[in-house]
């Protein structure tokens, strides 16, 4: 019986090793001229909160596999500190932090899960966004041009359990739809 159990354990471990994918590895760096902006609006005006790219410009190793028109990434995460966003003034920064529950959830995590080649200029990116303790997935077109990746996507903040704030006794209401715009410049 012991021999049989040892054989089963050996067989399972060999099968597990064979089932694991061999990931390619590469080192990349997000360049300082990159941009990431969260835009929104109220019933009175619009606002842009620009992320301090200097917080994410360090070298990072990425792991991926490529099959046909797809590249699948292993744990490719972009960690954005909520305090890294500048909305133009202290009051708006504070309101933005409150909206994102930044004190309780100080990071927004964007995972690049997979990209699909759809033309010579565009890929479709499949991403997972972790915000305020909730997770949602999106797919979006991304323009690829010589180390530059440009795109945008809309999110409903209610999908993350966030409530659009009201200011000035309810006269100013924040729209629940925000847009994330990015122009990431990458070097290898």
PDB file of C-alpha atoms in Angstrom, residues 26-94:
ATOM      1  CA  UNK A  26      11.750  40.240 -19.650  1.00  0.00           C
ATOM      2  CA  UNK A  27      12.666  43.381 -17.745  1.00  0.00           C
ATOM      3  CA  UNK A  28      10.764  46.567 -18.558  1.00  0.00           C
ATOM      4  CA  UNK A  29      10.553  50.067 -17.168  1.00  0.00           C
ATOM      5  CA  UNK A  30       7.719  52.591 -17.355  1.00  0.00           C
ATOM      6  CA  UNK A  31       9.292  55.858 -18.499  1.00  0.00           C
ATOM      7  CA  UNK A  32       8.724  59.214 -16.723  1.00  0.00           C
ATOM      8  CA  UNK A  33       6.996  60.753 -19.773  1.00  0.00           C
ATOM      9  CA  UNK A  34       4.099  58.306 -19.328  1.00  0.00           C
ATOM     10  CA  UNK A  35       0.676  59.522 -18.211  1.00  0.00           C
ATOM     11  CA  UNK A  36      -2.210  58.018 -16.290  1.00  0.00           C
ATOM     12  CA  UNK A  37      -5.276  60.168 -15.614  1.00  0.00           C
ATOM     13  CA  UNK A  38      -8.622  59.460 -13.993  1.00  0.00           C
ATOM     14  CA  UNK A  39     -11.268  61.843 -15.318  1.00  0.00           C
ATOM     15  CA  UNK A  40     -14.729  62.464 -14.025  1.00  0.00           C
ATOM     16  CA  UNK A  41     -17.424  65.059 -13.938  1.00  0.00           C
ATOM     17  CA  UNK A  42     -20.015  66.638 -11.709  1.00  0.00           C
ATOM     18  CA  UNK A  43     -23.216  68.357 -12.675  1.00  0.00           C
ATOM     19  CA  UNK A  44     -21.162  71.597 -12.509  1.00  0.00           C
ATOM     20  CA  UNK A  45     -17.743  70.852 -14.071  1.00  0.00           C
ATOM     21  CA  UNK A  46     -15.148  68.204 -14.978  1.00  0.00           C
ATOM     22  CA  UNK A  47     -12.048  67.058 -13.124  1.00  0.00           C
ATOM     23  CA  UNK A  48      -8.798  65.262 -14.007  1.00  0.00           C
ATOM     24  CA  UNK A  49      -6.665  63.508 -11.414  1.00  0.00           C
ATOM     25  CA  UNK A  50      -3.187  62.858 -12.788  1.00  0.00           C
ATOM     26  CA  UNK A  51      -1.070  60.063 -11.319  1.00  0.00           C
ATOM     27  CA  UNK A  52       2.543  60.753 -10.292  1.00  0.00           C
ATOM     28  CA  UNK A  53       4.280  58.374 -12.714  1.00  0.00           C
ATOM     29  CA  UNK A  54       7.524  58.746 -10.744  1.00  0.00           C
ATOM     30  CA  UNK A  55       6.025  56.329  -8.211  1.00  0.00           C
ATOM     31  CA  UNK A  56       6.052  53.450 -10.743  1.00  0.00           C
ATOM     32  CA  UNK A  57       9.110  54.101 -12.952  1.00  0.00           C
ATOM     33  CA  UNK A  58      11.302  51.376 -11.469  1.00  0.00           C
ATOM     34  CA  UNK A  59      12.496  48.352 -13.466  1.00  0.00           C
ATOM     35  CA  UNK A  60      10.252  45.295 -13.162  1.00  0.00           C
ATOM     36  CA  UNK A  61      10.440  41.775 -14.455  1.00  0.00           C
ATOM     37  CA  UNK A  62       7.451  40.467 -16.378  1.00  0.00           C
ATOM     38  CA  UNK A  63       6.606  36.854 -17.126  1.00  0.00           C
ATOM     39  CA  UNK A  64       4.487  35.803 -20.066  1.00  0.00           C
ATOM     40  CA  UNK A  65       3.614  33.052 -22.513  1.00  0.00           C
ATOM     41  CA  UNK A  66       2.660  33.515 -26.138  1.00  0.00           C
ATOM     42  CA  UNK A  67       0.225  31.343 -28.061  1.00  0.00           C
ATOM     43  CA  UNK A  68      -1.030  32.370 -31.500  1.00  0.00           C
ATOM     44  CA  UNK A  69      -2.521  35.894 -31.200  1.00  0.00           C
ATOM     45  CA  UNK A  70      -2.483  35.934 -27.382  1.00  0.00           C
ATOM     46  CA  UNK A  71       0.118  36.876 -24.806  1.00  0.00           C
ATOM     47  CA  UNK A  72      -0.795  35.764 -21.290  1.00  0.00           C
ATOM     48  CA  UNK A  73       0.923  37.416 -18.339  1.00  0.00           C
ATOM     49  CA  UNK A  74       1.784  35.939 -14.960  1.00  0.00           C
ATOM     50  CA  UNK A  75       1.164  38.379 -12.098  1.00  0.00           C
ATOM     51  CA  UNK A  76       1.785  41.560 -14.123  1.00  0.00           C
ATOM     52  CA  UNK A  77       0.470  44.156 -11.704  1.00  0.00           C
ATOM     53  CA  UNK A  78       0.588  47.920 -11.611  1.00  0.00           C
ATOM     54  CA  UNK A  79       0.257  49.186  -8.028  1.00  0.00           C
ATOM     55  CA  UNK A  80      -1.077  52.736  -7.866  1.00  0.00           C
ATOM     56  CA  UNK A  81      -1.083  54.499  -4.509  1.00  0.00           C
ATOM     57  CA  UNK A  82      -4.296  56.482  -4.200  1.00  0.00           C
ATOM     58  CA  UNK A  83      -2.218  59.308  -2.684  1.00  0.00           C
ATOM     59  CA  UNK A  84      -0.277  59.427  -5.969  1.00  0.00           C
ATOM     60  CA  UNK A  85      -3.152  61.213  -7.743  1.00  0.00           C
ATOM     61  CA  UNK A  86      -3.199  64.989  -8.030  1.00  0.00           C
ATOM     62  CA  UNK A  87      -6.581  66.522  -8.883  1.00  0.00           C
ATOM     63  CA  UNK A  88      -5.350  70.125  -8.994  1.00  0.00           C
ATOM     64  CA  UNK A  89      -5.874  71.329  -5.439  1.00  0.00           C
ATOM     65  CA  UNK A  90      -5.841  70.051  -1.852  1.00  0.00           C
ATOM     66  CA  UNK A  91      -9.614  70.026  -1.458  1.00  0.00           C
ATOM     67  CA  UNK A  92     -10.182  67.976  -4.617  1.00  0.00           C
ATOM     68  CA  UNK A  93      -7.336  65.617  -3.650  1.00  0.00           C
ATOM     69  CA  UNK A  94      -8.971  65.070  -0.268  1.00  0.00           C
TER      70      UNK A  94
END
